[in-house]
CSV table of C-alpha atoms and ligand atoms in Angstrom, one decimal:
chain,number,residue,atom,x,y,z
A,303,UNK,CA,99.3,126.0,117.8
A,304,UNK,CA,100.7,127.8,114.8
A,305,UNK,CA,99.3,127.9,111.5
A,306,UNK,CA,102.2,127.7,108.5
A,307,UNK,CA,100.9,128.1,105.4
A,308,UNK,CA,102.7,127.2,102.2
A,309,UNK,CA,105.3,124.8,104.4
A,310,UNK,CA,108.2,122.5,103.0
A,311,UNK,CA,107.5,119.0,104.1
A,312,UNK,CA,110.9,117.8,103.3
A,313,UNK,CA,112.3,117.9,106.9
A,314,UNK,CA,109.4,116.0,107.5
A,315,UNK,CA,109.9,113.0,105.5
A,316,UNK,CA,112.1,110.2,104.8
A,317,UNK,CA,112.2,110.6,101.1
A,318,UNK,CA,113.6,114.1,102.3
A,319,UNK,CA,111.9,115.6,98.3
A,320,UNK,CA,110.3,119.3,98.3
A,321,UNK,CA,106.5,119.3,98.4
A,322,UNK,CA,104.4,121.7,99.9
A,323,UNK,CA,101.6,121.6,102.3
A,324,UNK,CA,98.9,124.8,101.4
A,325,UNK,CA,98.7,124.6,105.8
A,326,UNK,CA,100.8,122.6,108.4
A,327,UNK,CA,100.0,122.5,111.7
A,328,UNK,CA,102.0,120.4,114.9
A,329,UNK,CA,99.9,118.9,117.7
A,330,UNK,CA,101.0,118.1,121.2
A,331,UNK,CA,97.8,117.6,122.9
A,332,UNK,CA,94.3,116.4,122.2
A,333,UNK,CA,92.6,119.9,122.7
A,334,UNK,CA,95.1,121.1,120.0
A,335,UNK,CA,93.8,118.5,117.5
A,336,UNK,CA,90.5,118.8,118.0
A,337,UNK,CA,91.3,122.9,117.4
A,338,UNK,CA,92.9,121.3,114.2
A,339,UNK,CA,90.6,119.9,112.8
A,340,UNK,CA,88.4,122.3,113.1
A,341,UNK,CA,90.6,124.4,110.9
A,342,UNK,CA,88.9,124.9,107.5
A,343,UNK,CA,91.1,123.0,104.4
A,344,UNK,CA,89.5,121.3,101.3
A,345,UNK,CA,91.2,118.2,102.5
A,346,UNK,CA,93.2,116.9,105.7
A,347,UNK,CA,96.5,114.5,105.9
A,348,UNK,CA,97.3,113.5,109.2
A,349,UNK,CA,101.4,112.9,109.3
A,350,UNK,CA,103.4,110.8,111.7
A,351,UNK,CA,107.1,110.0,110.8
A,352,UNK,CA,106.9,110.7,106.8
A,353,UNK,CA,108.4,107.5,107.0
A,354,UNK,CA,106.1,105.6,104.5
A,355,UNK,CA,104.8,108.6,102.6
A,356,UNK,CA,105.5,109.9,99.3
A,357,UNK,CA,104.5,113.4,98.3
A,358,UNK,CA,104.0,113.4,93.9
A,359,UNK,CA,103.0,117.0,94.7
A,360,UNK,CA,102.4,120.1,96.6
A,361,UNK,CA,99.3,119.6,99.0
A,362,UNK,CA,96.4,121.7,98.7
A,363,UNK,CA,94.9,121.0,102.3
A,364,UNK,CA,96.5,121.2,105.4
A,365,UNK,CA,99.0,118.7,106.9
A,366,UNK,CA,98.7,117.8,110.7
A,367,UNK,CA,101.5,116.8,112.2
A,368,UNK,CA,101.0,114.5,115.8
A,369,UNK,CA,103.3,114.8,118.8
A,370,UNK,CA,100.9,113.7,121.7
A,371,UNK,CA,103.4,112.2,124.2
A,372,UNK,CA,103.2,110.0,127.2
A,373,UNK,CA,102.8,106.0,128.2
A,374,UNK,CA,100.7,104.5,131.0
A,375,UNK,CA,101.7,101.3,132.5
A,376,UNK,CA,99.4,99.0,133.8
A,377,UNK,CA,101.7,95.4,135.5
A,378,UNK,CA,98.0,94.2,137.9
A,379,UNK,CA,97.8,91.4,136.3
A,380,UNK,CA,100.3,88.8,136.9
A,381,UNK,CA,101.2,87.8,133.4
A,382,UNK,CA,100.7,91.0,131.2
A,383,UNK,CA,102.0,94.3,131.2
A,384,UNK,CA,99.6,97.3,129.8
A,385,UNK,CA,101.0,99.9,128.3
A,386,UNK,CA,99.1,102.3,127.0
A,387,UNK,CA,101.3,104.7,124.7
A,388,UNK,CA,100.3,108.7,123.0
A,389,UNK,CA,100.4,108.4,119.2
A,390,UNK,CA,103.2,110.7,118.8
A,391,UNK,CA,105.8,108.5,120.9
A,392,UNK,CA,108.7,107.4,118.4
A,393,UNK,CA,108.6,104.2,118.0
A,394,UNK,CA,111.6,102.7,118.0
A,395,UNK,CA,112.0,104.8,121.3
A,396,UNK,CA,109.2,102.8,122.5
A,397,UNK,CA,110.6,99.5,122.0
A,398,UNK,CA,114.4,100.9,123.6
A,399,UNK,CA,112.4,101.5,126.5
A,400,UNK,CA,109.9,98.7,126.8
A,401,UNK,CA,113.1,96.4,127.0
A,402,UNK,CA,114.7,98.6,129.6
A,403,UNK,CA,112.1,97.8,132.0
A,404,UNK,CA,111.6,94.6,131.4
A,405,UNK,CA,109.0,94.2,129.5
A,406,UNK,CA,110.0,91.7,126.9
A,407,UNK,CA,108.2,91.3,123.2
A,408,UNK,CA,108.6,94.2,121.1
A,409,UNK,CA,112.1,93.5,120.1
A,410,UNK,CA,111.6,91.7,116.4
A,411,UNK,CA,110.2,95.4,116.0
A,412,UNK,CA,113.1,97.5,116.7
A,413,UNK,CA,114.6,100.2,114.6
A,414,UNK,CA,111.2,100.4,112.1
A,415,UNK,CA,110.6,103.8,111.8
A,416,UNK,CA,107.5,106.7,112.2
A,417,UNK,CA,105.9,107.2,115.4
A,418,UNK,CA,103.4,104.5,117.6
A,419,UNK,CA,100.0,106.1,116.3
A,420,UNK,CA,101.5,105.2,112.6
A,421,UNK,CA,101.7,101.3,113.7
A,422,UNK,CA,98.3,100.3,113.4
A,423,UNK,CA,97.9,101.8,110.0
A,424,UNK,CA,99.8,99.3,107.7
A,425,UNK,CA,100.2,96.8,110.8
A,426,UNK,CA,103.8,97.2,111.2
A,427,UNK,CA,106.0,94.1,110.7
A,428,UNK,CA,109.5,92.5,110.2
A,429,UNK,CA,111.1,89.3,111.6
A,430,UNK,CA,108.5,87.3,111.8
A,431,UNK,CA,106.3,89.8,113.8
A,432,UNK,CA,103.5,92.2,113.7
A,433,UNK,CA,101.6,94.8,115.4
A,434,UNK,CA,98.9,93.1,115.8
A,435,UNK,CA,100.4,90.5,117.9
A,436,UNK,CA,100.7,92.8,120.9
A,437,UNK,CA,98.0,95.3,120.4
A,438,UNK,CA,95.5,95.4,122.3
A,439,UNK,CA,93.3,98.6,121.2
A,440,UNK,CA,93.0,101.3,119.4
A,441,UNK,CA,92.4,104.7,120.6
A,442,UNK,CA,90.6,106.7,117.4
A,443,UNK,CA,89.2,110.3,117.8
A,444,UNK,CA,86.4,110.9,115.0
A,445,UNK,CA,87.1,113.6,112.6
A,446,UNK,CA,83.4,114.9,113.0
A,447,UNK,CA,82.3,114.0,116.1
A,448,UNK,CA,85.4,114.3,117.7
A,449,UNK,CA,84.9,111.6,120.1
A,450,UNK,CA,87.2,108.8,120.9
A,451,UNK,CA,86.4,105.3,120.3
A,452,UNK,CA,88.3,102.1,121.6
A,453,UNK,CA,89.0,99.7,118.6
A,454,UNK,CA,89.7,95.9,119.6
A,455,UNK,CA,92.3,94.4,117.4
A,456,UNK,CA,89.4,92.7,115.5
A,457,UNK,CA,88.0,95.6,115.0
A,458,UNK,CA,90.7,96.9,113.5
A,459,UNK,CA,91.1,94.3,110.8
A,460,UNK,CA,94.7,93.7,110.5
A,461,UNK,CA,96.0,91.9,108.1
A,462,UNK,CA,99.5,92.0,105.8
A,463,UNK,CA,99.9,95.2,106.0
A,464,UNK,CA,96.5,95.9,106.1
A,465,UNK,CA,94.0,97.7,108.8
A,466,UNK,CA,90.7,99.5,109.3
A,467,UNK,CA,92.6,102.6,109.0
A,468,UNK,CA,93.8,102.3,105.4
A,469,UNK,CA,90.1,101.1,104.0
A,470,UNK,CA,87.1,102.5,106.1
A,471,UNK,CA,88.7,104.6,108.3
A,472,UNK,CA,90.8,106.4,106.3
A,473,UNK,CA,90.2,110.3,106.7
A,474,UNK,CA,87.8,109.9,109.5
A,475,UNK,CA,89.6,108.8,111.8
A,476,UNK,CA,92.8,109.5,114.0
A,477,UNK,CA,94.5,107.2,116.5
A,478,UNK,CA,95.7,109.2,119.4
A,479,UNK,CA,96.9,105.9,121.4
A,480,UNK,CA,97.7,102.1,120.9
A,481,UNK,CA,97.5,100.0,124.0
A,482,UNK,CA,99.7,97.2,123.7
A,483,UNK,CA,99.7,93.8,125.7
A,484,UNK,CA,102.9,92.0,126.7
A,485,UNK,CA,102.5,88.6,128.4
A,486,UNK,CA,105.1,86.8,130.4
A,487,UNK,CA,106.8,84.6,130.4
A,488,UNK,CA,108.1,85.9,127.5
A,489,UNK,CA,109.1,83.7,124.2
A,490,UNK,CA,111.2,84.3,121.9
A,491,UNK,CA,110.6,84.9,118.5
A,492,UNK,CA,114.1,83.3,116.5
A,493,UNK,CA,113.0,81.6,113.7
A,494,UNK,CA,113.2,83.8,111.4
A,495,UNK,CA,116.7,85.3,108.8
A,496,UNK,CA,119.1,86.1,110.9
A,497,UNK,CA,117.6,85.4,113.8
A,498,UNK,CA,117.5,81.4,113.5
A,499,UNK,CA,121.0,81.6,114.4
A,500,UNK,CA,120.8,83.0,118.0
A,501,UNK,CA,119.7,79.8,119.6
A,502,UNK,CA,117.4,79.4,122.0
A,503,UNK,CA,118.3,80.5,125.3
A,504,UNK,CA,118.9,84.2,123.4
A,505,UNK,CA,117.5,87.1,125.7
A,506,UNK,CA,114.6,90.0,124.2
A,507,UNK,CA,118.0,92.1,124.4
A,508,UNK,CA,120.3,90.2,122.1
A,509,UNK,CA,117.5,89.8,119.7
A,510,UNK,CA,117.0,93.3,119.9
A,511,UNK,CA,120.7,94.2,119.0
A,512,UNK,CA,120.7,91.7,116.2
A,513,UNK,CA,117.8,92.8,114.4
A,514,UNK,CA,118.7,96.5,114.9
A,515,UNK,CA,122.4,95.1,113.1
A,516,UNK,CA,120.9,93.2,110.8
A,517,UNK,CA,118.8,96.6,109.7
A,518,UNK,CA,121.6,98.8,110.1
A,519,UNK,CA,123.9,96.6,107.5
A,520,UNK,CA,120.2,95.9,104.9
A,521,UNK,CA,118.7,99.3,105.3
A,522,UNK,CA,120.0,102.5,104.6
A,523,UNK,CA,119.6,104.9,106.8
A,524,UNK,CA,117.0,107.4,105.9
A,525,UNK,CA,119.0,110.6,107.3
A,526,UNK,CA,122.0,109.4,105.0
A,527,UNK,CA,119.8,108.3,102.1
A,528,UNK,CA,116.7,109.5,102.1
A,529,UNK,CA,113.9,106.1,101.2
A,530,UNK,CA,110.7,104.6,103.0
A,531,UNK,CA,111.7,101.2,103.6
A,532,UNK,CA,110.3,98.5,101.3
A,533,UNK,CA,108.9,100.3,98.2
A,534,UNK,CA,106.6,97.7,97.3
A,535,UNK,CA,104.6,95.2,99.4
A,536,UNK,CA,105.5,91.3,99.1
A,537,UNK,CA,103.0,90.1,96.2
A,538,UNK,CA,100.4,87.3,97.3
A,539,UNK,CA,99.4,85.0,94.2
A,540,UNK,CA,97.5,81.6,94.2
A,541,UNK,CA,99.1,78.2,93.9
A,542,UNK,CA,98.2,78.0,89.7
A,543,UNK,CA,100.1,81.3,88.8
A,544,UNK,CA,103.1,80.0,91.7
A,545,UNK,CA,103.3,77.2,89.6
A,546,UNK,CA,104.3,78.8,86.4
A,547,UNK,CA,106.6,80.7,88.0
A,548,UNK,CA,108.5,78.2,90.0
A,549,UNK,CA,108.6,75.9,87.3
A,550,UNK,CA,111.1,78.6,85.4
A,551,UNK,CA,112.2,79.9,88.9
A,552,UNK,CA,112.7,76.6,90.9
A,553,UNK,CA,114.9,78.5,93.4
A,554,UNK,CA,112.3,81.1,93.8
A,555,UNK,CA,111.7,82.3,97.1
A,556,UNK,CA,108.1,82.0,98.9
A,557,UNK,CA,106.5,82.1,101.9
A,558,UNK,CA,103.0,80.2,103.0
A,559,UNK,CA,100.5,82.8,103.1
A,560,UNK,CA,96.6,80.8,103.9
A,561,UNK,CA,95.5,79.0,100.9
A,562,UNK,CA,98.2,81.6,98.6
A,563,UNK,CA,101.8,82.2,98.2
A,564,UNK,CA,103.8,85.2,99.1
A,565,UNK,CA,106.5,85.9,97.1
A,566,UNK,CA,109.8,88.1,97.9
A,567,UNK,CA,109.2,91.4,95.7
A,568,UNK,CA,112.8,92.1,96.9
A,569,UNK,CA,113.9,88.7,94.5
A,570,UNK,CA,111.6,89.5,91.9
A,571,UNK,CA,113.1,93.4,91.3
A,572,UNK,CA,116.6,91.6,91.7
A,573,UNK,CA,115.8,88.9,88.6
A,574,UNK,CA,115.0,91.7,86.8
A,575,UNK,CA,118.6,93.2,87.3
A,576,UNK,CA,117.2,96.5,88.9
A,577,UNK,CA,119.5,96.6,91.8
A,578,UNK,CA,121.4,100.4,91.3
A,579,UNK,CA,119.0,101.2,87.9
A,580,UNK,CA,118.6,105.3,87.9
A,581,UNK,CA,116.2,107.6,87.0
A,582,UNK,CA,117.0,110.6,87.5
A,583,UNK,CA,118.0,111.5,91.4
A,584,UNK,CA,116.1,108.1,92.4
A,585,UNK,CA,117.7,105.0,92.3
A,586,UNK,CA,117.2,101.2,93.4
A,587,UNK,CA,119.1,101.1,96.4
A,588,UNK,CA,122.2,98.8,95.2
A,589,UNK,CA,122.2,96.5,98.2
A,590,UNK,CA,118.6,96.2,98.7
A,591,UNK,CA,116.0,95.9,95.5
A,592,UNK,CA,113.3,96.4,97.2
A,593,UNK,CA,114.2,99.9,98.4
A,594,UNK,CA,114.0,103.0,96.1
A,595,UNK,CA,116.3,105.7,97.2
A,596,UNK,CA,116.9,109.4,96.9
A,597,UNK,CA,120.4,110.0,95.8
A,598,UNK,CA,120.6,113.4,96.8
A,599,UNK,CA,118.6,115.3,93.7
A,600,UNK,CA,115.2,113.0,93.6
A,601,UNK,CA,112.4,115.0,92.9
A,602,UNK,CA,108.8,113.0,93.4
A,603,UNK,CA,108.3,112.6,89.6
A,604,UNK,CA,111.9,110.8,89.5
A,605,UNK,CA,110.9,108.5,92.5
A,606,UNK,CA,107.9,108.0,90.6
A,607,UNK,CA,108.9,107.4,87.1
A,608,UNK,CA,111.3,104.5,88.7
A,609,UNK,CA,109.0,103.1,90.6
A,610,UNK,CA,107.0,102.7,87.3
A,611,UNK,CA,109.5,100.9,85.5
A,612,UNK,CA,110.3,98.6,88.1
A,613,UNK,CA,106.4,97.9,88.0
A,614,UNK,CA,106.6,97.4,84.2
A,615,UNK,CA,109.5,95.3,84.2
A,616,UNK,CA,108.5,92.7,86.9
A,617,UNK,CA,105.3,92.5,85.5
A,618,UNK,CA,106.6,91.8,82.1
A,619,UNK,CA,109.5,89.0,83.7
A,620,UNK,CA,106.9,87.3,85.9
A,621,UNK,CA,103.2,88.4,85.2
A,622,UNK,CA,103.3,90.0,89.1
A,623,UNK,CA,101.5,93.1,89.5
A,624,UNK,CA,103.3,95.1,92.5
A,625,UNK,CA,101.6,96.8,94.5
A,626,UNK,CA,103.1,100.0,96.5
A,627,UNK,CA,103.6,100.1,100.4
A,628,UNK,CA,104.6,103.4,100.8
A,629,UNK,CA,101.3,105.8,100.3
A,630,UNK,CA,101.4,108.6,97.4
A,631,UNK,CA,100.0,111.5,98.2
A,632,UNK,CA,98.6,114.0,95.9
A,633,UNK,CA,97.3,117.6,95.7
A,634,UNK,CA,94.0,116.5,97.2
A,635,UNK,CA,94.8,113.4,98.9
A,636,UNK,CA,95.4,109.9,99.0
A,637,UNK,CA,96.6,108.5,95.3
A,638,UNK,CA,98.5,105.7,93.9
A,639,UNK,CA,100.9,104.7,91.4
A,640,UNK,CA,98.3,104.1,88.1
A,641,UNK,CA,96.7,107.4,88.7
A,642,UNK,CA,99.9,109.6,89.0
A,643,UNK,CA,100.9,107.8,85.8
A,644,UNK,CA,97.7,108.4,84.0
A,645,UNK,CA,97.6,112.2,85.3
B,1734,FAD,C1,114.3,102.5,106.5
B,1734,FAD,C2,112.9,102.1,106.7
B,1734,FAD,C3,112.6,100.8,107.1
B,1734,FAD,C4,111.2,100.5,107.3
B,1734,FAD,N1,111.0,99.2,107.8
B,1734,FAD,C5,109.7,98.8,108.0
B,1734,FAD,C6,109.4,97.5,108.4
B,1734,FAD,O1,110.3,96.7,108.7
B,1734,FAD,N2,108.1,97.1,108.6
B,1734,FAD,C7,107.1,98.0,108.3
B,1734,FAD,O2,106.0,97.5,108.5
B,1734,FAD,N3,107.3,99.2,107.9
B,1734,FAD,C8,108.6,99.6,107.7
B,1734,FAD,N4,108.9,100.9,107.2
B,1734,FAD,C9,107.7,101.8,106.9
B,1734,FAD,C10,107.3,102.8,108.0
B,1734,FAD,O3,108.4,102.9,108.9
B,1734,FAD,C11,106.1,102.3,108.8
B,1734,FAD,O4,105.0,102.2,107.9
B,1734,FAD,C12,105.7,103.3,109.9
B,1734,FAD,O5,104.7,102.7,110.7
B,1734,FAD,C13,105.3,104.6,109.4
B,1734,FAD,O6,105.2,105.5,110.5
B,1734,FAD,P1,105.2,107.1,110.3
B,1734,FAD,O7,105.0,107.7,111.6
B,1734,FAD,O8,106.4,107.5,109.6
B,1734,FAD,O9,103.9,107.3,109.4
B,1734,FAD,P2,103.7,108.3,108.2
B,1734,FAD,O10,104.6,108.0,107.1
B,1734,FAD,O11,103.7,109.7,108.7
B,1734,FAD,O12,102.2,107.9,107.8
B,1734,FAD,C14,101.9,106.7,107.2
B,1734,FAD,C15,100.4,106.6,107.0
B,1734,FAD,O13,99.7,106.5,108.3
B,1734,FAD,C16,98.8,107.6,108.5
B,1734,FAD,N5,98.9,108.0,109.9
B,1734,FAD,C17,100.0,108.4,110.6
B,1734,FAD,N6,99.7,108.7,111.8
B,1734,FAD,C18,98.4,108.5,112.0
B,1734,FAD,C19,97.5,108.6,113.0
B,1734,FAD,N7,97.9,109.0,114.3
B,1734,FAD,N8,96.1,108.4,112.8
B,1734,FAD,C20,95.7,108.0,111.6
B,1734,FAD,N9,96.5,107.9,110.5
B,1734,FAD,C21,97.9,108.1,110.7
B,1734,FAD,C22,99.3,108.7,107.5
B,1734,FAD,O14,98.2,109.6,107.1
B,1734,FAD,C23,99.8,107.9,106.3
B,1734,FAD,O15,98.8,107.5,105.5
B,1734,FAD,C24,110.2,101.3,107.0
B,1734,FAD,C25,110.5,102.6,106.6
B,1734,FAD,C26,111.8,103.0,106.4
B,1734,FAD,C27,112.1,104.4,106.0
């Protein structure tokens, strides 16, 4: 295990801007993290994909980087397959081969980027499906002890996108597995987008290639256009402020979420004429509102200065307060949009 000091974490993300990490280390077993975090840094980011990151600036601590590899399946019982996958296993990988051999249920998933021990963190989701449906632990070595403790999925407290690991866990704790569960027979998950057209005798694989289509012609691809996915997070709002807004918006739309409403964040940006808006090297993707894009020439402060005015705007339009998905990292850790604004 080598230690790089002052290393470019571009390559490393999906935003593809410059920021450096003081230290940067790669792990492909556990002995080698536990040697890593030993290593002595004023602070510690532990980095999957890069996929739902953004760097505002260089990092003063050190970066580790997790490749641990390998899945164990477990068929014994008659209706579920075990699997239980190393944290560095790319994802979408994953699901490819889960539906090579068989084992039916991850498809809705496909084509999400980052690696399997990312998952967990924001509770993965898309088409009607999350994480949390098919996990069935949580493997999490403690930063101190360095011990590994088995999290049930209650335990993890998943919600929209939501865990354990982004509240009380964050910085302490590492997930060097996820087992997964998936049950047969197998059902289908259709009824959602694109999906509701398939009909019901559609297979895991068709499902599979549709979604990854359906992505391919929504998303851009982060190696041609460097983004994180969905820049902010679908706003929840109770029924009284719904109300105001549907009653100007009547075509507005909005998903059941509990006693609340879950609005399309995508829609909102979109009202507010966004779509293609520049700052800089950053731009709202022109297809896709939701989706914040590096041109070629972002720099973080331009990612972040649009992502700011989107903010303003849509809470000016519809008295929404977005909140960010992707996670900003600052020189000494975890930060968000209000404090790189203030700073
Ligand atoms: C084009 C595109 C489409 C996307 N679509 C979706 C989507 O449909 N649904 C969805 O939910 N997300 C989506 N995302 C977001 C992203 O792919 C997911 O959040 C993914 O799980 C991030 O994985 P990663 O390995 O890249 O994590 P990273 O970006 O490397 O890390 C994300 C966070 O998890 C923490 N972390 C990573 N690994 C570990 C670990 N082993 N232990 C503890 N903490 C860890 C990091 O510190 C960081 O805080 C999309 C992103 C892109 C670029």
């Amino acid at each position: 295990m080598q230690i790089l000091k002052n290393h470019n974490l571009k390559p490393y993300t999906s935003f593809g801007v410059d920021a450096y990490a003081a230290q940067f280390v790669i792990v492909t077993t556990l002995t080698e993290l536990k040697s890593a975090l030993k290593i002595p840094a004023p602070q510690r980011l532990i980095l999957g994909g890069g996929s739902n990151l953004l760097f505002c600036d260089d990092f003063a601590g050190l970066v580790i980087r997790i490749c641990l590899t390998g899945i164990t399946v477990n068929e014994s019982a008659d209706d579920v397959v075990s699997l239980h996958v190393a944290a560095g296993e790319n994802w979408h990988e994953f699901v490819q081969w889960t539906l090579a051999q068989g084992y039916d249920g991850l498809e809705n998933l496909a084509l999400i980027p980052g690696v399997v021990g990312a998952a967990p963190v924001q509770n993965i989701g898309a088409y009607g499906v999350e994480l949390k449906d098919f996990c069935d632990y949580v493997d999490v070595l403690d930063t101190e002890t360095l011990t590994i403790r088995r999290y049930t999925p209650a335990e993890c407290q998943f919600d929209y996108r939501d865990s354990i690991f982004k509240g009380e866990l964050k910085d302490i704790a590492v997930i060097t597995a996820v087992g997964f569960k998936l049950s047969k027979p197998w059902i289908a998950k259709i009824n959602y987008g694109p999906l509701a057209n398939l009909g019901n005798d559609a297979s895991a694989l068709t499902i599979f290639k549709q979604v990854c289509l359906t992505r391919q012609q929504k998303l851009p691809d982060p190696n041609k256009l460097g983004n994180a996915g969905s820049f902010f997070k679908n706003p929840i709002i109770n029924k009284a402020q719904f109300d105001v807004i549907a009653d100007k918006h009547p075509t507005m739309p909005h998903y059941p979420a509990g006693d609340k409403i879950k609005l399309a964040a995508g829609w909102l940006i979109d009202q507010c004429n966004l779509k293609g808006y520049q700052q800089g090297g950053a731009q709202v993707h022109t297809e896709q509102a939701l989706v914040i894009v590096n041109t070629g020439t972002a720099t973080a402060h331009d990612i972040i200065m649009l992502a700011q005015h989107i903010h303003t705007t849509v809470l000016t339009r519809f008295a929404v307060a977005l909140q960010h998905e992707v996670r900003f990292i600052g020189r000494d850790g975890e930060t968000d949009l209000a404090e790189v604004c203030r700073g």
